[in-house]
């Protein structure tokens, strides 16, 4: 496993050192410890997720889909019981993005201020600026992954937001218009992540090649195209971040523990470059050149997504993956 890098504390910021940048360039990923204060930024997010779960449970109960709201249980146990009682997962209630297809006027997503504050966290943006420069756009390819123990999930819980995430490259799940974009992924650990509960796994050095073929259902790189002998788990603690190159092959294992694993994966790119999801809203998160262009209002950010939902529902557009699924390696 690569050496773990800790943030610089001499200036009180989280800009990467030259040694960290060299490590990132060599491996295609880098873990940076302690970027985010869990009490100040992560605890409020979990408090909000508890409210989202409460709303979900009550909606399902009102529709007669579950017999109880399970409101006497703590968050993790309550989520599992709601998923089990309804026979499916409800990951999209908690996600901070829209699905790639079949967007409806009432498609669920959650866009609370606590998410926005993580998207625009100064420490996160320091790390990002170290790699792509000071003109930073928050790319709309973003998800929260609340992964319960897989043994507790009902058969109808199939979303990769709650299960193992297959091997892929982030450049492989965006439109080809972003092939020249200097996209950086930032994976934020919101809870402890271990090999047992499905932490991120990477293949060091895999970013040095080109984009690899991805098959469909699910979107994934077939094993024949991967250096599986180099797979490296990257365990983290709450507040750690992992950054990786858009060509780095990565995924996550199943959660075989008895506890939840929660993460937020974000993308950033230099302002003015295509995001790869033109139908979804981006925004300027940092700018040294034009500070007035930076979006600082969480409600305005949420409204961008609500407007996108309305527009996509009216047009009936679906995101078209570049992959057909009939490539010979997918047979």
GROMACS .gro file of C-alpha atoms in nm:
model
  331
    1UNK     CA    1   0.000   0.000   0.000
    2UNK     CA    2   0.118   0.351  -0.075
    3UNK     CA    3   0.236   0.573   0.201
    4UNK     CA    4  -0.046   0.769   0.367
    5UNK     CA    5  -0.003   1.142   0.332
    6UNK     CA    6  -0.113   1.386   0.599
    7UNK     CA    7  -0.202   1.747   0.528
    8UNK     CA    8   0.037   2.031   0.586
    9UNK     CA    9  -0.026   2.210   0.914
   10UNK     CA   10   0.242   2.477   0.893
   11UNK     CA   11   0.012   2.731   0.728
   12UNK     CA   12  -0.317   2.595   0.863
   13UNK     CA   13  -0.437   2.485   0.521
   14UNK     CA   14  -0.470   2.162   0.328
   15UNK     CA   15  -0.273   2.239   0.014
   16UNK     CA   16  -0.074   1.938  -0.092
   17UNK     CA   17   0.302   1.926  -0.058
   18UNK     CA   18   0.532   1.846  -0.349
   19UNK     CA   19   0.583   1.500  -0.200
   20UNK     CA   20   0.209   1.439  -0.190
   21UNK     CA   21   0.169   1.556  -0.548
   22UNK     CA   22   0.449   1.325  -0.661
   23UNK     CA   23   0.279   1.036  -0.484
   24UNK     CA   24  -0.051   1.124  -0.651
   25UNK     CA   25   0.110   1.140  -0.995
   26UNK     CA   26   0.282   0.805  -0.937
   27UNK     CA   27  -0.012   0.607  -0.798
   28UNK     CA   28  -0.311   0.787  -0.949
   29UNK     CA   29  -0.465   0.833  -0.605
   30UNK     CA   30  -0.381   0.982  -0.268
   31UNK     CA   31  -0.534   0.956   0.077
   32UNK     CA   32  -0.523   1.278   0.278
   33UNK     CA   33  -0.606   1.245   0.645
   34UNK     CA   34  -0.812   1.482   0.857
   35UNK     CA   35  -0.923   1.731   0.595
   36UNK     CA   36  -1.271   1.768   0.746
   37UNK     CA   37  -1.373   1.816   1.109
   38UNK     CA   38  -1.638   1.545   1.166
   39UNK     CA   39  -1.813   1.729   1.448
   40UNK     CA   40  -1.850   2.052   1.251
   41UNK     CA   41  -1.936   1.911   0.909
   42UNK     CA   42  -2.027   1.541   0.922
   43UNK     CA   43  -2.246   1.529   1.232
   44UNK     CA   44  -2.488   1.790   1.087
   45UNK     CA   45  -2.512   1.584   0.769
   46UNK     CA   46  -2.610   1.270   0.961
   47UNK     CA   47  -2.866   1.471   1.159
   48UNK     CA   48  -3.021   1.576   0.829
   49UNK     CA   49  -3.018   1.218   0.696
   50UNK     CA   50  -3.212   1.114   1.006
   51UNK     CA   51  -3.481   1.364   0.909
   52UNK     CA   52  -3.483   1.237   0.551
   53UNK     CA   53  -3.529   0.881   0.678
   54UNK     CA   54  -3.813   0.996   0.902
   55UNK     CA   55  -3.988   1.155   0.605
   56UNK     CA   56  -3.935   0.842   0.393
   57UNK     CA   57  -4.069   0.610   0.662
   58UNK     CA   58  -4.379   0.821   0.711
   59UNK     CA   59  -4.447   0.846   0.338
   60UNK     CA   60  -4.422   0.469   0.294
   61UNK     CA   61  -4.641   0.412   0.599
   62UNK     CA   62  -4.904   0.658   0.475
   63UNK     CA   63  -4.916   0.474   0.140
   64UNK     CA   64  -4.957   0.142   0.317
   65UNK     CA   65  -4.625   0.006   0.191
   66UNK     CA   66  -4.489  -0.062   0.539
   67UNK     CA   67  -4.677  -0.147   0.860
   68UNK     CA   68  -4.457   0.056   1.094
   69UNK     CA   69  -4.236   0.365   1.075
   70UNK     CA   70  -3.985   0.202   1.313
   71UNK     CA   71  -3.931   0.537   1.480
   72UNK     CA   72  -3.808   0.377   1.802
   73UNK     CA   73  -3.491   0.251   1.630
   74UNK     CA   74  -3.157   0.428   1.577
   75UNK     CA   75  -3.077   0.549   1.226
   76UNK     CA   76  -2.895   0.245   1.092
   77UNK     CA   77  -3.136  -0.014   1.226
   78UNK     CA   78  -3.431   0.196   1.117
   79UNK     CA   79  -3.305   0.227   0.760
   80UNK     CA   80  -3.254  -0.148   0.736
   81UNK     CA   81  -3.604  -0.222   0.867
   82UNK     CA   82  -3.761   0.029   0.626
   83UNK     CA   83  -3.572  -0.123   0.333
   84UNK     CA   84  -3.664  -0.476   0.441
   85UNK     CA   85  -4.030  -0.396   0.503
   86UNK     CA   86  -4.069  -0.224   0.165
   87UNK     CA   87  -3.862  -0.486  -0.019
   88UNK     CA   88  -3.630  -0.236  -0.186
   89UNK     CA   89  -3.374   0.033  -0.115
   90UNK     CA   90  -3.453   0.404  -0.126
   91UNK     CA   91  -3.102   0.535  -0.184
   92UNK     CA   92  -3.221   0.813  -0.414
   93UNK     CA   93  -3.403   0.982  -0.126
   94UNK     CA   94  -3.062   1.061   0.020
   95UNK     CA   95  -2.863   1.125  -0.296
   96UNK     CA   96  -2.745   1.472  -0.399
   97UNK     CA   97  -2.791   1.412  -0.770
   98UNK     CA   98  -3.050   1.300  -1.022
   99UNK     CA   99  -3.050   0.955  -1.185
  100UNK     CA  100  -2.923   0.918  -1.540
  101UNK     CA  101  -3.265   0.831  -1.681
  102UNK     CA  102  -3.639   0.847  -1.624
  103UNK     CA  103  -3.635   1.172  -1.429
  104UNK     CA  104  -3.983   1.265  -1.306
  105UNK     CA  105  -4.111   1.593  -1.162
  106UNK     CA  106  -4.106   1.433  -0.818
  107UNK     CA  107  -3.783   1.230  -0.849
  108UNK     CA  108  -3.629   1.220  -0.505
  109UNK     CA  109  -3.299   1.381  -0.410
  110UNK     CA  110  -3.175   1.558  -0.100
  111UNK     CA  111  -2.996   1.889  -0.131
  112UNK     CA  112  -2.960   2.025   0.220
  113UNK     CA  113  -2.708   2.291   0.324
  114UNK     CA  114  -2.489   2.036   0.502
  115UNK     CA  115  -2.409   1.873   0.167
  116UNK     CA  116  -2.333   2.208   0.006
  117UNK     CA  117  -2.099   2.292   0.294
  118UNK     CA  118  -1.900   1.977   0.217
  119UNK     CA  119  -1.896   2.051  -0.156
  120UNK     CA  120  -1.747   2.390  -0.079
  121UNK     CA  121  -1.537   2.296   0.223
  122UNK     CA  122  -1.220   2.511   0.220
  123UNK     CA  123  -0.994   2.217   0.303
  124UNK     CA  124  -1.140   2.009   0.022
  125UNK     CA  125  -1.097   2.298  -0.220
  126UNK     CA  126  -0.736   2.347  -0.105
  127UNK     CA  127  -0.664   1.986  -0.199
  128UNK     CA  128  -0.842   2.028  -0.532
  129UNK     CA  129  -0.662   2.353  -0.611
  130UNK     CA  130  -0.331   2.179  -0.553
  131UNK     CA  131  -0.406   1.952  -0.848
  132UNK     CA  132  -0.621   2.144  -1.099
  133UNK     CA  133  -0.555   2.508  -1.012
  134UNK     CA  134  -0.753   2.790  -0.846
  135UNK     CA  135  -1.045   2.820  -1.091
  136UNK     CA  136  -1.261   2.536  -0.961
  137UNK     CA  137  -1.603   2.419  -1.075
  138UNK     CA  138  -1.804   2.167  -0.877
  139UNK     CA  139  -1.882   1.895  -1.129
  140UNK     CA  140  -2.239   1.758  -1.099
  141UNK     CA  141  -2.133   1.391  -1.104
  142UNK     CA  142  -2.171   1.338  -0.729
  143UNK     CA  143  -2.329   1.083  -0.498
  144UNK     CA  144  -2.371   0.989  -0.136
  145UNK     CA  145  -2.336   0.618  -0.067
  146UNK     CA  146  -2.501   0.487   0.249
  147UNK     CA  147  -2.410   0.120   0.242
  148UNK     CA  148  -2.586  -0.103   0.497
  149UNK     CA  149  -2.455  -0.454   0.564
  150UNK     CA  150  -2.539  -0.645   0.246
  151UNK     CA  151  -2.669  -0.944   0.440
  152UNK     CA  152  -2.944  -0.717   0.577
  153UNK     CA  153  -3.058  -0.585   0.238
  154UNK     CA  154  -3.368  -0.726   0.070
  155UNK     CA  155  -3.334  -0.880  -0.276
  156UNK     CA  156  -3.498  -0.573  -0.427
  157UNK     CA  157  -3.218  -0.347  -0.302
  158UNK     CA  158  -3.003  -0.340  -0.615
  159UNK     CA  159  -2.872   0.017  -0.642
  160UNK     CA  160  -2.490   0.047  -0.649
  161UNK     CA  161  -2.533   0.331  -0.401
  162UNK     CA  162  -2.606   0.066  -0.136
  163UNK     CA  163  -2.410  -0.231  -0.268
  164UNK     CA  164  -2.059  -0.301  -0.395
  165UNK     CA  165  -1.950  -0.064  -0.671
  166UNK     CA  166  -1.788  -0.249  -0.964
  167UNK     CA  167  -1.455  -0.157  -1.121
  168UNK     CA  168  -1.467   0.154  -1.337
  169UNK     CA  169  -1.289   0.474  -1.435
  170UNK     CA  170  -1.469   0.800  -1.370
  171UNK     CA  171  -1.394   0.920  -1.721
  172UNK     CA  172  -1.588   0.618  -1.843
  173UNK     CA  173  -1.919   0.736  -1.697
  174UNK     CA  174  -1.927   1.085  -1.844
  175UNK     CA  175  -1.995   1.215  -2.192
  176UNK     CA  176  -1.699   1.207  -2.437
  177UNK     CA  177  -1.716   1.587  -2.455
  178UNK     CA  178  -1.529   1.579  -2.122
  179UNK     CA  179  -1.247   1.353  -2.241
  180UNK     CA  180  -1.001   1.644  -2.231
  181UNK     CA  181  -1.135   1.782  -1.902
  182UNK     CA  182  -0.894   1.778  -1.608
  183UNK     CA  183  -1.146   1.609  -1.381
  184UNK     CA  184  -1.053   1.519  -1.025
  185UNK     CA  185  -1.252   1.288  -0.800
  186UNK     CA  186  -1.269   1.360  -0.427
  187UNK     CA  187  -1.401   1.072  -0.215
  188UNK     CA  188  -1.495   1.186   0.136
  189UNK     CA  189  -1.511   0.935   0.418
  190UNK     CA  190  -1.817   1.019   0.629
  191UNK     CA  191  -1.773   0.711   0.849
  192UNK     CA  192  -1.487   0.472   0.907
  193UNK     CA  193  -1.426   0.267   0.593
  194UNK     CA  194  -1.257  -0.073   0.619
  195UNK     CA  195  -1.210  -0.371   0.386
  196UNK     CA  196  -1.490  -0.543   0.581
  197UNK     CA  197  -1.747  -0.269   0.528
  198UNK     CA  198  -1.663  -0.200   0.166
  199UNK     CA  199  -1.395   0.068   0.159
  200UNK     CA  200  -1.265   0.209  -0.165
  201UNK     CA  201  -1.032  -0.015  -0.364
  202UNK     CA  202  -0.792   0.112  -0.630
  203UNK     CA  203  -0.539  -0.026  -0.875
  204UNK     CA  204  -0.226   0.187  -0.831
  205UNK     CA  205  -0.076   0.303  -1.158
  206UNK     CA  206  -0.383   0.214  -1.363
  207UNK     CA  207  -0.427   0.581  -1.456
  208UNK     CA  208  -0.127   0.568  -1.687
  209UNK     CA  209  -0.322   0.386  -1.955
  210UNK     CA  210  -0.607   0.512  -2.166
  211UNK     CA  211  -0.977   0.478  -2.109
  212UNK     CA  212  -1.072   0.109  -2.085
  213UNK     CA  213  -1.380  -0.059  -2.221
  214UNK     CA  214  -1.675  -0.066  -1.982
  215UNK     CA  215  -1.956  -0.318  -2.011
  216UNK     CA  216  -2.317  -0.249  -1.914
  217UNK     CA  217  -2.563  -0.368  -1.649
  218UNK     CA  218  -2.382  -0.261  -1.445
  219UNK     CA  219  -2.133  -0.020  -1.599
  220UNK     CA  220  -1.804  -0.191  -1.521
  221UNK     CA  221  -1.462  -0.277  -1.659
  222UNK     CA  222  -1.437  -0.654  -1.719
  223UNK     CA  223  -1.180  -0.839  -1.510
  224UNK     CA  224  -0.979  -0.932  -1.820
  225UNK     CA  225  -0.881  -0.566  -1.860
  226UNK     CA  226  -0.772  -0.514  -1.499
  227UNK     CA  227  -0.447  -0.571  -1.307
  228UNK     CA  228  -0.625  -0.748  -1.025
  229UNK     CA  229  -0.297  -0.856  -0.865
  230UNK     CA  230  -0.239  -0.488  -0.775
  231UNK     CA  231  -0.574  -0.420  -0.606
  232UNK     CA  232  -0.522  -0.204  -0.298
  233UNK     CA  233  -0.788  -0.132  -0.033
  234UNK     CA  234  -0.777   0.222   0.106
  235UNK     CA  235  -0.924   0.231   0.458
  236UNK     CA  236  -1.017   0.572   0.598
  237UNK     CA  237  -1.148   0.750   0.905
  238UNK     CA  238  -1.427   1.010   0.911
  239UNK     CA  239  -1.299   1.335   0.763
  240UNK     CA  240  -1.030   1.174   0.545
  241UNK     CA  241  -1.046   1.224   0.169
  242UNK     CA  242  -0.912   1.023  -0.122
  243UNK     CA  243  -0.841   1.194  -0.451
  244UNK     CA  244  -0.790   1.008  -0.775
  245UNK     CA  245  -0.725   1.059  -1.142
  246UNK     CA  246  -1.014   1.022  -1.385
  247UNK     CA  247  -0.843   0.715  -1.536
  248UNK     CA  248  -0.768   0.539  -1.207
  249UNK     CA  249  -0.947   0.204  -1.192
  250UNK     CA  250  -1.140   0.183  -0.867
  251UNK     CA  251  -1.447   0.035  -0.703
  252UNK     CA  252  -1.565  -0.078  -0.362
  253UNK     CA  253  -1.628  -0.417  -0.211
  254UNK     CA  254  -1.946  -0.543  -0.045
  255UNK     CA  255  -2.021  -0.444   0.311
  256UNK     CA  256  -1.983  -0.773   0.495
  257UNK     CA  257  -1.965  -0.610   0.838
  258UNK     CA  258  -2.246  -0.539   1.083
  259UNK     CA  259  -2.224  -0.162   1.042
  260UNK     CA  260  -2.300   0.107   0.785
  261UNK     CA  261  -2.037   0.260   0.560
  262UNK     CA  262  -2.110   0.614   0.437
  263UNK     CA  263  -1.916   0.821   0.183
  264UNK     CA  264  -1.959   1.117  -0.046
  265UNK     CA  265  -1.793   1.108  -0.386
  266UNK     CA  266  -1.751   1.436  -0.568
  267UNK     CA  267  -1.591   1.565  -0.889
  268UNK     CA  268  -1.423   1.895  -0.967
  269UNK     CA  269  -1.279   2.041  -1.285
  270UNK     CA  270  -1.123   2.369  -1.400
  271UNK     CA  271  -1.390   2.628  -1.469
  272UNK     CA  272  -1.479   2.647  -1.836
  273UNK     CA  273  -1.404   2.283  -1.915
  274UNK     CA  274  -1.696   2.046  -1.995
  275UNK     CA  275  -1.829   1.853  -1.697
  276UNK     CA  276  -1.943   1.549  -1.896
  277UNK     CA  277  -2.303   1.586  -1.774
  278UNK     CA  278  -2.424   1.902  -1.948
  279UNK     CA  279  -2.787   1.846  -1.843
  280UNK     CA  280  -2.691   1.861  -1.474
  281UNK     CA  281  -2.597   2.185  -1.297
  282UNK     CA  282  -2.241   2.280  -1.209
  283UNK     CA  283  -2.124   2.586  -1.021
  284UNK     CA  284  -1.808   2.781  -0.948
  285UNK     CA  285  -1.679   2.669  -0.608
  286UNK     CA  286  -1.359   2.877  -0.595
  287UNK     CA  287  -1.208   3.148  -0.812
  288UNK     CA  288  -0.900   3.360  -0.754
  289UNK     CA  289  -0.963   3.542  -1.082
  290UNK     CA  290  -1.331   3.629  -1.025
  291UNK     CA  291  -1.440   3.574  -0.665
  292UNK     CA  292  -1.783   3.724  -0.741
  293UNK     CA  293  -1.859   3.421  -0.961
  294UNK     CA  294  -1.842   3.180  -0.667
  295UNK     CA  295  -2.175   3.034  -0.554
  296UNK     CA  296  -2.210   3.064  -0.176
  297UNK     CA  297  -2.586   3.018  -0.125
  298UNK     CA  298  -2.695   2.659  -0.048
  299UNK     CA  299  -3.055   2.738  -0.145
  300UNK     CA  300  -2.944   2.870  -0.485
  301UNK     CA  301  -2.744   2.552  -0.541
  302UNK     CA  302  -3.046   2.336  -0.454
  303UNK     CA  303  -3.264   2.539  -0.690
  304UNK     CA  304  -3.027   2.465  -0.978
  305UNK     CA  305  -3.101   2.095  -0.925
  306UNK     CA  306  -3.476   2.147  -0.891
  307UNK     CA  307  -3.477   2.344  -1.216
  308UNK     CA  308  -3.278   2.067  -1.387
  309UNK     CA  309  -3.528   1.809  -1.263
  310UNK     CA  310  -3.819   2.007  -1.404
  311UNK     CA  311  -3.644   2.052  -1.738
  312UNK     CA  312  -3.542   1.687  -1.773
  313UNK     CA  313  -3.886   1.561  -1.671
  314UNK     CA  314  -4.049   1.780  -1.935
  315UNK     CA  315  -3.809   1.675  -2.211
  316UNK     CA  316  -3.791   1.308  -2.113
  317UNK     CA  317  -3.416   1.301  -2.179
  318UNK     CA  318  -3.191   1.016  -2.066
  319UNK     CA  319  -2.814   1.025  -2.033
  320UNK     CA  320  -2.662   0.813  -2.311
  321UNK     CA  321  -2.355   0.615  -2.204
  322UNK     CA  322  -2.077   0.591  -2.459
  323UNK     CA  323  -2.072   0.213  -2.416
  324UNK     CA  324  -2.302  -0.014  -2.617
  325UNK     CA  325  -2.248  -0.329  -2.411
  326UNK     CA  326  -2.180  -0.541  -2.721
  327UNK     CA  327  -1.805  -0.499  -2.726
  328UNK     CA  328  -1.630  -0.840  -2.771
  329UNK     CA  329  -1.474  -0.829  -2.423
  330UNK     CA  330  -1.823  -0.799  -2.274
  331UNK     CA  331  -1.949  -1.121  -2.429
   0.00000   0.00000   0.00000
